[in-house]
Amino acid sequence: MGKRATVLCGAALVVAGTLTAVPAEASAPPTATAAPLTWKKCGTATYPTLQCASLKVPLDHTAPEGRKITLALSRLPHTAKKYQGPLLVNPGGPGGSGLALAGFVASALPKKVAAQYDIVGFDPRGVGRSRPALDCRPTHFAPVRPDSVPSTPWVERANLLRAKDFARACAEKHADVLPYIDTVSAARDLDLIRAALGAPRINYFGYSYGTYLGAVYAKLFPQRVRRAVLDSVVDPTGVWYDDNLAQDLAFDDRHRAFLTWVARHDRTYRLGTDPARVEERWYALRTALARTPAGGVVGPAELEDTFLPGGYYDGYWPQLAEAFAAYVNDRDDGPLTKAYERFGAADEAAGNGYSVYAAVQCRDAAWPRDWHRWRADNWAAHTKAPFMTWNNAWYNAPCAFWPQKPLAPVDVTNDKVPPVLLFQATGDAATPYQGAVTVHRRLAGSRLVVEQGGGNHAVTLGGNTCLDRHLAAYLTDGTLPRGSAEADATCAASPEPKPAPAKSTKATKATARGIDLHDLVGFRP
Protein backbone atom coordinates (compact mmCIF):
# COMPACT_ATOMS: atom_id res chain seq x y z
CA MET A 1 0.00 0.00 0.00
CA GLY A 2 2.44 6.02 -1.45
CA LYS A 3 3.88 6.55 -4.56
CA ARG A 4 4.88 3.13 -5.89
CA ALA A 5 3.08 -1.10 -4.64
CA THR A 6 2.24 -3.63 -0.51
CA VAL A 7 0.78 -3.45 -0.16
CA LEU A 8 -0.41 -2.84 -1.02
CA CYS A 9 -2.99 -4.76 -0.11
CA GLY A 10 -6.45 -3.83 0.97
CA ALA A 11 -9.48 -5.42 2.50
CA ALA A 12 -13.11 -6.10 1.64
CA LEU A 13 -16.60 -6.47 3.01
CA VAL A 14 -17.73 -10.08 2.85
CA VAL A 15 -19.68 -12.10 5.36
CA ALA A 16 -17.25 -12.31 8.24
CA GLY A 17 -14.87 -15.23 7.92
CA THR A 18 -16.46 -16.68 4.79
CA LEU A 19 -15.57 -16.88 1.13
CA THR A 20 -17.55 -17.96 -1.87
CA ALA A 21 -16.32 -20.60 -4.25
CA VAL A 22 -14.76 -19.43 -7.51
CA PRO A 23 -17.65 -17.73 -9.29
CA ALA A 24 -18.98 -19.46 -12.36
CA GLU A 25 -17.69 -16.71 -14.61
CA ALA A 26 -14.20 -17.23 -13.17
CA SER A 27 -13.97 -20.92 -13.99
CA ALA A 28 -11.01 -21.90 -16.13
CA PRO A 29 -11.59 -21.45 -19.87
CA PRO A 30 -10.35 -23.95 -22.46
CA THR A 31 -6.62 -24.26 -23.04
CA ALA A 32 -5.31 -20.83 -23.93
CA THR A 33 -3.61 -20.12 -27.23
CA ALA A 34 -1.52 -17.09 -28.12
CA ALA A 35 0.86 -16.07 -30.86
CA PRO A 36 4.56 -16.48 -30.01
CA LEU A 37 6.25 -13.42 -28.59
CA THR A 38 8.76 -11.33 -30.51
CA TRP A 39 11.54 -10.29 -28.15
CA LYS A 40 13.63 -7.18 -28.79
CA LYS A 41 16.68 -5.87 -26.97
CA CYS A 42 15.83 -3.23 -24.38
CA GLY A 43 18.82 -3.51 -22.07
CA THR A 44 19.70 -0.89 -19.51
CA ALA A 45 22.97 -0.01 -17.83
CA THR A 46 21.91 -2.11 -14.87
CA TYR A 47 20.41 -5.01 -16.84
CA PRO A 48 22.11 -5.00 -20.26
CA THR A 49 20.65 -8.33 -21.45
CA LEU A 50 17.04 -7.38 -20.77
CA GLN A 51 14.58 -8.07 -23.59
CA CYS A 52 11.06 -6.71 -24.13
CA ALA A 53 7.93 -7.87 -25.92
CA SER A 54 4.20 -7.18 -25.98
CA LEU A 55 1.18 -9.45 -26.04
CA LYS A 56 -2.39 -8.76 -27.07
CA VAL A 57 -5.06 -10.31 -24.84
CA PRO A 58 -8.85 -10.00 -24.75
CA LEU A 59 -10.19 -7.13 -22.67
CA ASP A 60 -13.08 -9.44 -21.77
CA HIS A 61 -11.95 -13.05 -21.42
CA THR A 62 -15.51 -14.27 -21.94
CA ALA A 63 -15.38 -12.67 -25.41
CA PRO A 64 -11.95 -13.76 -26.71
CA GLU A 65 -12.62 -12.49 -30.24
CA GLY A 66 -13.58 -9.02 -29.03
CA ARG A 67 -11.52 -5.96 -28.19
CA LYS A 68 -7.85 -6.56 -27.40
CA ILE A 69 -5.57 -4.80 -24.96
CA THR A 70 -1.77 -4.99 -24.81
CA LEU A 71 0.46 -6.28 -22.03
CA ALA A 72 4.11 -5.20 -21.75
CA LEU A 73 6.63 -7.94 -20.90
CA SER A 74 10.33 -8.18 -20.11
CA ARG A 75 12.71 -11.09 -19.66
CA LEU A 76 16.22 -12.16 -18.86
CA PRO A 77 16.68 -15.33 -20.95
CA HIS A 78 18.22 -18.47 -19.51
CA THR A 79 21.87 -19.18 -20.23
CA ALA A 80 22.38 -22.65 -18.74
CA LYS A 81 22.01 -25.94 -20.58
CA LYS A 82 19.53 -27.05 -17.96
CA TYR A 83 16.34 -25.11 -18.62
CA GLN A 84 13.51 -25.10 -16.08
CA GLY A 85 11.06 -22.92 -17.99
CA PRO A 86 9.79 -19.38 -17.44
CA LEU A 87 9.73 -17.80 -13.98
CA LEU A 88 7.09 -15.06 -13.97
CA VAL A 89 7.64 -12.37 -11.32
CA ASN A 90 5.22 -9.82 -9.88
CA PRO A 91 5.95 -7.03 -7.35
CA GLY A 92 2.43 -6.63 -6.00
CA GLY A 93 0.23 -3.60 -5.70
CA PRO A 94 -2.19 -4.10 -7.35
CA GLY A 95 -0.78 -1.53 -9.71
CA GLY A 96 2.93 -2.39 -9.53
CA SER A 97 5.03 -2.63 -12.68
CA GLY A 98 7.03 -5.84 -12.97
CA LEU A 99 9.28 -4.98 -15.91
CA ALA A 100 12.34 -3.98 -13.87
CA LEU A 101 11.69 -6.69 -11.28
CA ALA A 102 12.76 -9.35 -13.80
CA GLY A 103 16.24 -7.85 -13.93
CA PHE A 104 16.45 -7.53 -10.16
CA VAL A 105 15.42 -11.14 -9.54
CA ALA A 106 17.84 -12.40 -12.17
CA SER A 107 20.71 -10.50 -10.54
CA ALA A 108 19.76 -11.27 -6.92
CA LEU A 109 19.32 -15.04 -7.29
CA PRO A 110 22.44 -17.21 -7.29
CA LYS A 111 23.82 -17.16 -10.83
CA LYS A 112 23.51 -20.93 -11.25
CA VAL A 113 19.82 -20.76 -10.34
CA ALA A 114 18.91 -17.69 -12.38
CA ALA A 115 20.68 -19.14 -15.42
CA GLN A 116 18.20 -22.04 -15.56
CA TYR A 117 15.12 -19.85 -16.02
CA ASP A 118 13.72 -17.31 -18.42
CA ILE A 119 12.87 -14.69 -15.79
CA VAL A 120 9.83 -12.82 -17.08
CA GLY A 121 8.38 -9.58 -15.78
CA PHE A 122 5.13 -8.03 -16.90
CA ASP A 123 2.93 -5.01 -16.42
CA PRO A 124 -0.55 -6.33 -15.59
CA ARG A 125 -3.53 -4.97 -17.48
CA GLY A 126 -3.88 -1.23 -16.98
CA VAL A 127 -0.37 -0.84 -15.53
CA GLY A 128 2.69 1.06 -16.74
CA ARG A 129 3.61 0.27 -20.34
CA SER A 130 0.60 -1.97 -20.89
CA ARG A 131 -2.13 -0.33 -22.93
CA PRO A 132 -4.50 1.18 -22.13
CA ALA A 133 -2.88 2.45 -18.93
CA LEU A 134 -5.20 3.88 -16.30
CA ASP A 135 -4.74 7.32 -14.76
CA CYS A 136 -8.03 8.55 -13.38
CA ARG A 137 -7.06 11.80 -11.68
CA PRO A 138 -3.36 12.71 -11.94
CA THR A 139 -3.60 15.50 -9.33
CA HIS A 140 -5.24 13.33 -6.67
CA PHE A 141 -2.20 13.34 -4.35
CA ALA A 142 -1.10 16.92 -4.99
CA PRO A 143 -0.05 18.58 -1.73
CA VAL A 144 -1.21 19.91 0.61
CA ARG A 145 -4.16 17.54 1.14
CA PRO A 146 -6.72 17.88 3.93
CA ASP A 147 -5.66 16.45 7.28
CA SER A 148 -6.33 12.72 7.12
CA VAL A 149 -7.85 12.64 10.61
CA PRO A 150 -11.43 13.96 10.19
CA SER A 151 -11.50 15.86 13.46
CA THR A 152 -14.12 18.29 12.16
CA PRO A 153 -17.09 17.86 9.79
CA TRP A 154 -15.34 20.19 7.32
CA VAL A 155 -12.23 17.98 7.16
CA GLU A 156 -14.36 14.86 6.72
CA ARG A 157 -16.36 16.49 3.90
CA ALA A 158 -13.17 17.61 2.17
CA ASN A 159 -11.75 14.08 2.21
CA LEU A 160 -15.05 12.56 1.12
CA LEU A 161 -15.19 14.96 -1.80
CA ARG A 162 -11.70 13.87 -2.89
CA ALA A 163 -12.75 10.19 -2.77
CA LYS A 164 -15.96 10.83 -4.69
CA ASP A 165 -14.15 12.93 -7.29
CA PHE A 166 -11.62 10.15 -7.85
CA ALA A 167 -14.31 7.50 -8.34
CA ARG A 168 -16.21 9.82 -10.66
CA ALA A 169 -13.08 10.58 -12.69
CA CYS A 170 -12.40 6.87 -13.14
CA ALA A 171 -15.96 6.31 -14.33
CA GLU A 172 -15.75 9.16 -16.82
CA LYS A 173 -12.26 8.44 -18.13
CA HIS A 174 -12.09 4.64 -18.14
CA ALA A 175 -15.69 3.40 -18.21
CA ASP A 176 -14.94 1.03 -21.08
CA VAL A 177 -12.22 -0.90 -19.24
CA LEU A 178 -13.07 -0.65 -15.51
CA PRO A 179 -15.33 -3.76 -15.55
CA TYR A 180 -12.30 -5.83 -16.63
CA ILE A 181 -9.62 -4.57 -14.24
CA ASP A 182 -9.65 -7.25 -11.57
CA THR A 183 -7.56 -10.12 -10.21
CA VAL A 184 -9.35 -12.92 -12.05
CA SER A 185 -8.87 -11.16 -15.40
CA ALA A 186 -5.20 -10.60 -14.57
CA ALA A 187 -4.82 -14.29 -13.70
CA ARG A 188 -6.29 -15.26 -17.04
CA ASP A 189 -3.80 -12.92 -18.68
CA LEU A 190 -1.04 -14.90 -16.97
CA ASP A 191 -2.20 -18.02 -18.72
CA LEU A 192 -2.09 -16.29 -22.08
CA ILE A 193 1.46 -15.17 -21.28
CA ARG A 194 2.26 -18.81 -20.50
CA ALA A 195 0.81 -19.89 -23.83
CA ALA A 196 2.69 -17.19 -25.74
CA LEU A 197 5.92 -18.36 -24.08
CA GLY A 198 5.20 -21.86 -25.37
CA ALA A 199 5.40 -23.32 -21.88
CA PRO A 200 3.09 -26.11 -20.69
CA ARG A 201 3.60 -24.87 -17.11
CA ILE A 202 4.99 -21.77 -15.44
CA ASN A 203 7.04 -21.05 -12.37
CA TYR A 204 5.77 -18.04 -10.42
CA PHE A 205 7.30 -15.67 -7.86
CA GLY A 206 5.05 -12.99 -6.36
CA TYR A 207 5.45 -10.45 -3.60
CA SER A 208 2.62 -8.89 -1.57
CA TYR A 209 -0.54 -8.57 -3.73
CA GLY A 210 1.35 -10.77 -6.17
CA THR A 211 0.79 -13.62 -3.69
CA TYR A 212 -2.97 -13.25 -4.09
CA LEU A 213 -2.66 -13.03 -7.88
CA GLY A 214 -0.54 -16.20 -7.80
CA ALA A 215 -2.99 -18.03 -5.54
CA VAL A 216 -5.90 -17.09 -7.81
CA TYR A 217 -3.96 -18.26 -10.87
CA ALA A 218 -3.23 -21.56 -9.13
CA LYS A 219 -6.93 -21.95 -8.32
CA LEU A 220 -7.96 -21.40 -11.92
CA PHE A 221 -5.09 -23.28 -13.56
CA PRO A 222 -3.53 -25.68 -11.04
CA GLN A 223 -2.30 -27.95 -13.83
CA ARG A 224 -0.32 -25.03 -15.27
CA VAL A 225 1.77 -24.41 -12.14
CA ARG A 226 5.19 -26.04 -11.85
CA ARG A 227 6.58 -24.14 -8.85
CA ALA A 228 5.31 -21.07 -7.02
CA VAL A 229 6.85 -18.78 -4.41
CA LEU A 230 4.61 -16.41 -2.45
CA ASP A 231 6.46 -13.83 -0.35
CA SER A 232 4.57 -11.66 2.21
CA VAL A 233 1.20 -13.27 1.85
CA VAL A 234 -2.18 -11.58 1.50
CA ASP A 235 -4.96 -12.97 3.71
CA PRO A 236 -7.51 -14.10 1.09
CA THR A 237 -10.32 -14.20 3.65
CA GLY A 238 -10.20 -10.43 4.10
CA VAL A 239 -10.05 -9.04 0.58
CA TRP A 240 -10.11 -6.15 0.76
CA TYR A 241 -11.91 -4.09 3.45
CA ASP A 242 -11.02 -6.26 6.43
CA ASP A 243 -7.40 -6.65 5.30
CA ASN A 244 -7.00 -2.87 5.34
CA LEU A 245 -8.28 -2.59 8.89
CA ALA A 246 -5.83 -5.30 9.94
CA GLN A 247 -3.05 -3.34 8.27
CA ASP A 248 -3.81 -0.28 10.36
CA LEU A 249 -2.99 -2.06 13.61
CA ALA A 250 0.12 -3.68 12.17
CA PHE A 251 1.49 -0.43 10.72
CA ASP A 252 1.02 1.27 14.07
CA ASP A 253 3.14 -1.45 15.67
CA ARG A 254 5.87 -0.97 13.05
CA HIS A 255 5.83 2.80 13.48
CA ARG A 256 6.31 2.36 17.20
CA ALA A 257 9.17 -0.04 16.49
CA PHE A 258 10.77 2.74 14.45
CA LEU A 259 10.28 5.25 17.27
CA THR A 260 11.79 2.77 19.74
CA TRP A 261 14.80 2.41 17.42
CA VAL A 262 15.15 6.20 17.34
CA ALA A 263 15.12 6.24 21.15
CA ARG A 264 17.85 3.58 21.28
CA HIS A 265 20.00 5.84 19.12
CA ASP A 266 19.47 9.03 21.07
CA ARG A 267 23.17 9.79 20.83
CA THR A 268 22.66 10.31 17.09
CA TYR A 269 19.17 11.76 16.90
CA ARG A 270 18.82 13.57 20.27
CA LEU A 271 15.07 12.94 20.48
CA GLY A 272 15.06 11.19 23.87
CA THR A 273 15.74 7.75 25.24
CA ASP A 274 12.11 7.03 26.16
CA PRO A 275 10.09 5.69 23.20
CA ALA A 276 6.94 7.27 24.61
CA ARG A 277 8.65 10.67 24.61
CA VAL A 278 9.86 10.16 21.04
CA GLU A 279 6.31 9.25 20.03
CA GLU A 280 4.98 12.44 21.64
CA ARG A 281 7.48 14.43 19.62
CA TRP A 282 6.44 12.74 16.37
CA TYR A 283 2.78 13.60 16.94
CA ALA A 284 3.80 17.12 17.99
CA LEU A 285 5.57 17.34 14.62
CA ARG A 286 2.34 16.27 12.94
CA THR A 287 0.41 19.00 14.79
CA ALA A 288 2.97 21.63 13.83
CA LEU A 289 2.72 20.68 10.16
CA ALA A 290 -1.05 21.05 10.30
CA ARG A 291 -0.45 24.72 11.13
CA THR A 292 2.48 25.31 8.76
CA PRO A 293 3.33 22.65 6.15
CA ALA A 294 7.07 22.05 5.77
CA GLY A 295 8.35 23.62 2.58
CA GLY A 296 4.75 24.47 1.77
CA VAL A 297 4.13 20.84 0.77
CA VAL A 298 4.37 18.53 3.80
CA GLY A 299 1.22 18.67 5.88
CA PRO A 300 -0.05 15.90 8.18
CA ALA A 301 -1.23 13.62 5.35
CA GLU A 302 2.04 14.04 3.49
CA LEU A 303 3.99 13.36 6.70
CA GLU A 304 2.17 10.04 7.03
CA ASP A 305 2.91 9.23 3.40
CA THR A 306 6.59 9.97 4.06
CA PHE A 307 6.93 7.75 7.12
CA LEU A 308 4.75 4.89 5.86
CA PRO A 309 7.64 3.29 3.90
CA GLY A 310 9.43 2.79 7.22
CA GLY A 311 6.68 0.32 8.02
CA TYR A 312 7.56 -1.65 4.90
CA TYR A 313 11.33 -1.67 5.27
CA ASP A 314 13.58 -0.64 8.14
CA GLY A 315 16.42 0.21 5.77
CA TYR A 316 14.65 3.54 5.32
CA TRP A 317 14.73 4.33 9.06
CA PRO A 318 18.02 6.29 9.15
CA GLN A 319 16.89 8.82 6.54
CA LEU A 320 13.48 9.18 8.17
CA ALA A 321 15.02 9.62 11.61
CA GLU A 322 17.43 12.25 10.31
CA ALA A 323 14.54 14.24 8.83
CA PHE A 324 12.53 13.92 12.05
CA ALA A 325 15.46 15.03 14.20
CA ALA A 326 16.45 17.96 11.97
CA TYR A 327 12.96 19.43 12.18
CA VAL A 328 12.51 18.92 15.94
CA ASN A 329 16.01 19.85 17.09
CA ASP A 330 17.05 22.49 14.59
CA ARG A 331 13.77 23.69 13.04
CA ASP A 332 15.28 22.64 9.72
CA ASP A 333 12.57 21.34 7.37
CA GLY A 334 14.93 20.71 4.45
CA PRO A 335 15.61 17.04 5.27
CA LEU A 336 11.88 16.47 5.82
CA THR A 337 10.92 17.89 2.45
CA LYS A 338 13.67 15.79 0.84
CA ALA A 339 12.36 12.70 2.61
CA TYR A 340 8.87 13.53 1.34
CA GLU A 341 10.21 13.81 -2.21
CA ARG A 342 11.98 10.46 -1.78
CA PHE A 343 9.21 8.47 -0.11
CA GLY A 344 5.87 10.26 -0.16
CA ALA A 345 5.52 12.49 -3.20
CA ALA A 346 3.51 11.20 -6.13
CA ASP A 347 5.85 10.60 -9.06
CA GLU A 348 4.84 10.13 -12.68
CA ALA A 349 3.86 6.49 -12.15
CA ALA A 350 1.84 7.10 -8.98
CA GLY A 351 -1.38 8.15 -10.67
CA ASN A 352 -1.33 5.02 -12.81
CA GLY A 353 -0.45 2.70 -9.95
CA TYR A 354 -3.11 4.12 -7.64
CA SER A 355 -5.75 4.04 -10.37
CA VAL A 356 -5.14 0.34 -11.00
CA TYR A 357 -5.00 -0.32 -7.25
CA ALA A 358 -8.43 1.22 -6.80
CA ALA A 359 -9.88 -0.41 -9.91
CA VAL A 360 -8.79 -3.91 -8.85
CA GLN A 361 -9.65 -3.68 -5.17
CA CYS A 362 -12.99 -1.94 -5.68
CA ARG A 363 -13.98 -4.52 -8.33
CA ASP A 364 -12.60 -7.67 -6.69
CA ALA A 365 -14.95 -7.73 -3.71
CA ALA A 366 -17.76 -5.83 -2.03
CA TRP A 367 -17.06 -2.76 0.10
CA PRO A 368 -19.46 -1.00 2.50
CA ARG A 369 -21.53 1.59 0.66
CA ASP A 370 -22.74 3.23 3.85
CA TRP A 371 -20.20 5.82 5.03
CA HIS A 372 -21.44 5.43 8.60
CA ARG A 373 -19.88 1.95 8.58
CA TRP A 374 -16.52 3.33 7.44
CA ARG A 375 -16.64 6.11 10.01
CA ALA A 376 -17.41 3.76 12.91
CA ASP A 377 -14.84 1.13 11.92
CA ASN A 378 -12.04 3.59 11.30
CA TRP A 379 -12.59 5.67 14.42
CA ALA A 380 -12.53 2.43 16.41
CA ALA A 381 -9.25 1.44 14.75
CA HIS A 382 -7.83 4.95 15.13
CA THR A 383 -8.18 4.83 18.91
CA LYS A 384 -5.77 1.86 18.90
CA ALA A 385 -3.67 2.75 15.86
CA PRO A 386 -3.54 6.49 15.14
CA PHE A 387 -0.50 6.43 12.84
CA MET A 388 -2.09 5.40 9.54
CA THR A 389 -5.73 4.40 10.08
CA TRP A 390 -7.43 7.43 8.55
CA ASN A 391 -4.77 7.92 5.88
CA ASN A 392 -5.42 4.33 4.79
CA ALA A 393 -9.18 4.84 4.97
CA TRP A 394 -9.07 7.77 2.54
CA TYR A 395 -6.70 5.83 0.29
CA ASN A 396 -9.42 3.20 -0.10
CA ALA A 397 -12.50 5.42 0.22
CA PRO A 398 -13.22 5.61 -3.54
CA CYS A 399 -14.46 2.02 -3.19
CA ALA A 400 -17.45 3.33 -1.21
CA PHE A 401 -18.53 5.17 -4.36
CA TRP A 402 -17.16 2.90 -7.09
CA PRO A 403 -19.20 2.81 -10.32
CA GLN A 404 -18.81 -0.93 -10.96
CA LYS A 405 -20.59 -3.74 -9.13
CA PRO A 406 -18.20 -5.99 -7.19
CA LEU A 407 -17.28 -9.54 -8.07
CA ALA A 408 -17.20 -12.39 -5.55
CA PRO A 409 -13.84 -13.09 -3.89
CA VAL A 410 -12.04 -16.24 -4.95
CA ASP A 411 -11.68 -19.10 -2.50
CA VAL A 412 -8.04 -20.04 -3.08
CA THR A 413 -8.30 -23.38 -1.24
CA ASN A 414 -6.43 -25.80 -3.47
CA ASP A 415 -5.48 -29.49 -3.26
CA LYS A 416 -4.50 -29.77 -6.93
CA VAL A 417 -1.55 -27.41 -7.17
CA PRO A 418 2.02 -28.68 -6.61
CA PRO A 419 3.69 -27.68 -3.31
CA VAL A 420 3.96 -23.91 -2.99
CA LEU A 421 6.68 -22.20 -0.91
CA LEU A 422 5.56 -19.31 1.33
CA PHE A 423 7.74 -16.70 3.05
CA GLN A 424 6.57 -14.40 5.83
CA ALA A 425 7.98 -12.11 8.53
CA THR A 426 6.13 -12.29 11.84
CA GLY A 427 5.95 -8.49 12.16
CA ASP A 428 5.06 -7.63 8.56
CA ALA A 429 2.63 -4.68 8.55
CA ALA A 430 1.46 -4.60 4.93
CA THR A 431 0.49 -8.29 4.93
CA PRO A 432 0.16 -9.36 8.57
CA TYR A 433 1.43 -12.79 9.60
CA GLN A 434 -1.96 -14.48 9.93
CA GLY A 435 -2.49 -14.23 6.18
CA ALA A 436 0.44 -16.55 5.52
CA VAL A 437 -0.86 -19.05 8.08
CA THR A 438 -4.28 -18.98 6.41
CA VAL A 439 -2.88 -19.56 2.93
CA HIS A 440 -0.54 -22.27 4.24
CA ARG A 441 -3.60 -24.15 5.50
CA ARG A 442 -5.55 -23.64 2.28
CA LEU A 443 -2.83 -24.76 -0.15
CA ALA A 444 -2.34 -28.48 0.32
CA GLY A 445 1.31 -29.47 0.51
CA SER A 446 2.55 -25.89 0.85
CA ARG A 447 5.49 -25.00 3.08
CA LEU A 448 5.90 -21.88 5.21
CA VAL A 449 9.28 -20.29 5.97
CA VAL A 450 9.05 -17.65 8.70
CA GLU A 451 11.42 -14.80 9.48
CA GLN A 452 11.01 -14.89 13.25
CA GLY A 453 10.92 -11.41 14.76
CA GLY A 454 11.31 -9.74 11.38
CA GLY A 455 9.20 -6.71 10.56
CA ASN A 456 9.95 -6.09 6.92
CA HIS A 457 7.67 -6.70 3.97
CA ALA A 458 9.03 -8.64 0.96
CA VAL A 459 11.76 -10.60 2.70
CA THR A 460 13.46 -12.83 0.12
CA LEU A 461 16.27 -11.43 -2.03
CA GLY A 462 16.50 -8.51 0.39
CA GLY A 463 19.59 -9.55 2.31
CA ASN A 464 18.53 -12.42 4.61
CA THR A 465 20.80 -15.30 3.56
CA CYS A 466 18.82 -17.93 5.48
CA LEU A 467 15.60 -17.12 3.64
CA ASP A 468 17.43 -16.94 0.34
CA ARG A 469 18.91 -20.41 0.83
CA HIS A 470 15.41 -21.88 1.09
CA LEU A 471 14.36 -19.95 -2.01
CA ALA A 472 17.38 -21.09 -4.02
CA ALA A 473 16.96 -24.74 -2.98
CA TYR A 474 13.33 -24.73 -4.06
CA LEU A 475 14.03 -23.11 -7.42
CA THR A 476 17.02 -25.40 -8.02
CA ASP A 477 15.30 -28.77 -7.65
CA GLY A 478 12.04 -28.30 -5.74
CA THR A 479 13.57 -28.93 -2.29
CA LEU A 480 11.13 -28.00 0.48
CA PRO A 481 11.61 -27.64 4.24
CA ARG A 482 10.02 -30.44 6.26
CA GLY A 483 8.91 -28.95 9.55
CA SER A 484 6.02 -30.20 11.62
CA ALA A 485 4.92 -27.01 13.39
CA GLU A 486 2.94 -24.07 12.03
CA ALA A 487 6.13 -22.94 10.30
CA ASP A 488 8.06 -25.54 8.34
CA ALA A 489 11.28 -23.56 8.80
CA THR A 490 12.33 -20.42 10.64
CA CYS A 491 15.08 -17.90 10.02
CA ALA A 492 16.42 -15.24 12.34
CA ALA A 493 15.42 -11.70 11.47
CA SER A 494 17.84 -9.51 9.58
CA PRO A 495 19.63 -7.04 11.88
CA GLU A 496 18.06 -3.63 12.30
CA PRO A 497 19.90 -0.81 10.52
CA LYS A 498 22.55 1.28 12.17
CA PRO A 499 22.04 5.03 12.33
CA ALA A 500 23.74 6.68 9.40
CA PRO A 501 25.96 9.69 10.01
CA ALA A 502 24.45 12.96 8.85
CA LYS A 503 24.58 13.36 5.06
CA SER A 504 25.87 9.80 4.68
CA THR A 505 24.81 7.93 1.56
CA LYS A 506 26.65 4.74 2.45
CA ALA A 507 24.77 1.51 3.13
CA THR A 508 25.79 -2.06 3.69
CA LYS A 509 25.59 -4.37 0.71
CA ALA A 510 22.55 -6.13 2.22
CA THR A 511 20.79 -2.83 2.95
CA ALA A 512 21.55 -1.52 -0.54
CA ARG A 513 20.00 -4.64 -2.07
CA GLY A 514 17.04 -4.35 0.28
CA ILE A 515 16.49 -0.75 -0.78
CA ASP A 516 16.65 -1.78 -4.46
CA LEU A 517 14.05 -4.48 -3.81
CA HIS A 518 11.69 -2.28 -1.83
CA ASP A 519 11.90 0.54 -4.32
CA LEU A 520 10.61 -1.98 -6.88
CA VAL A 521 8.01 -3.66 -4.69
CA GLY A 522 6.93 -0.24 -3.47
CA PHE A 523 5.22 1.20 -0.44
CA ARG A 524 1.74 1.59 -1.77
CA PRO A 525 0.94 1.67 -5.47
Short mmCIF file of N, CA and C in Angstrom, two decimals, residues 20 88 98 138 192 237 303 364 381 448 462:
data_model
loop_
_atom_site.label_atom_id
_atom_site.label_comp_id
_atom_site.label_asym_id
_atom_site.label_seq_id
_atom_site.Cartn_x
_atom_site.Cartn_y
_atom_site.Cartn_z
N THR A 20 -16.80 -17.17 -0.90
CA THR A 20 -17.55 -17.96 -1.87
C THR A 20 -16.59 -18.84 -2.64
N LEU A 88 7.79 -16.33 -13.91
CA LEU A 88 7.09 -15.06 -13.97
C LEU A 88 7.14 -14.39 -12.60
N GLY A 98 6.09 -4.74 -13.18
CA GLY A 98 7.03 -5.84 -12.97
C GLY A 98 8.16 -5.89 -13.97
N PRO A 138 -4.79 12.55 -12.20
CA PRO A 138 -3.36 12.71 -11.94
C PRO A 138 -3.01 13.62 -10.77
N LEU A 192 -2.40 -16.62 -20.70
CA LEU A 192 -2.09 -16.29 -22.08
C LEU A 192 -0.61 -15.97 -22.24
N THR A 237 -9.01 -14.25 3.01
CA THR A 237 -10.32 -14.20 3.65
C THR A 237 -10.74 -12.78 4.00
N LEU A 303 3.07 13.92 5.71
CA LEU A 303 3.99 13.36 6.70
C LEU A 303 3.75 11.87 6.86
N ASP A 364 -12.82 -6.30 -7.13
CA ASP A 364 -12.60 -7.67 -6.69
C ASP A 364 -13.63 -8.17 -5.69
N ALA A 381 -10.63 1.83 14.99
CA ALA A 381 -9.25 1.44 14.75
C ALA A 381 -8.29 2.57 15.13
N LEU A 448 5.79 -23.25 4.73
CA LEU A 448 5.90 -21.88 5.21
C LEU A 448 7.25 -21.66 5.89
N GLY A 462 16.28 -9.81 -0.21
CA GLY A 462 16.50 -8.51 0.39
C GLY A 462 17.64 -8.48 1.37
#
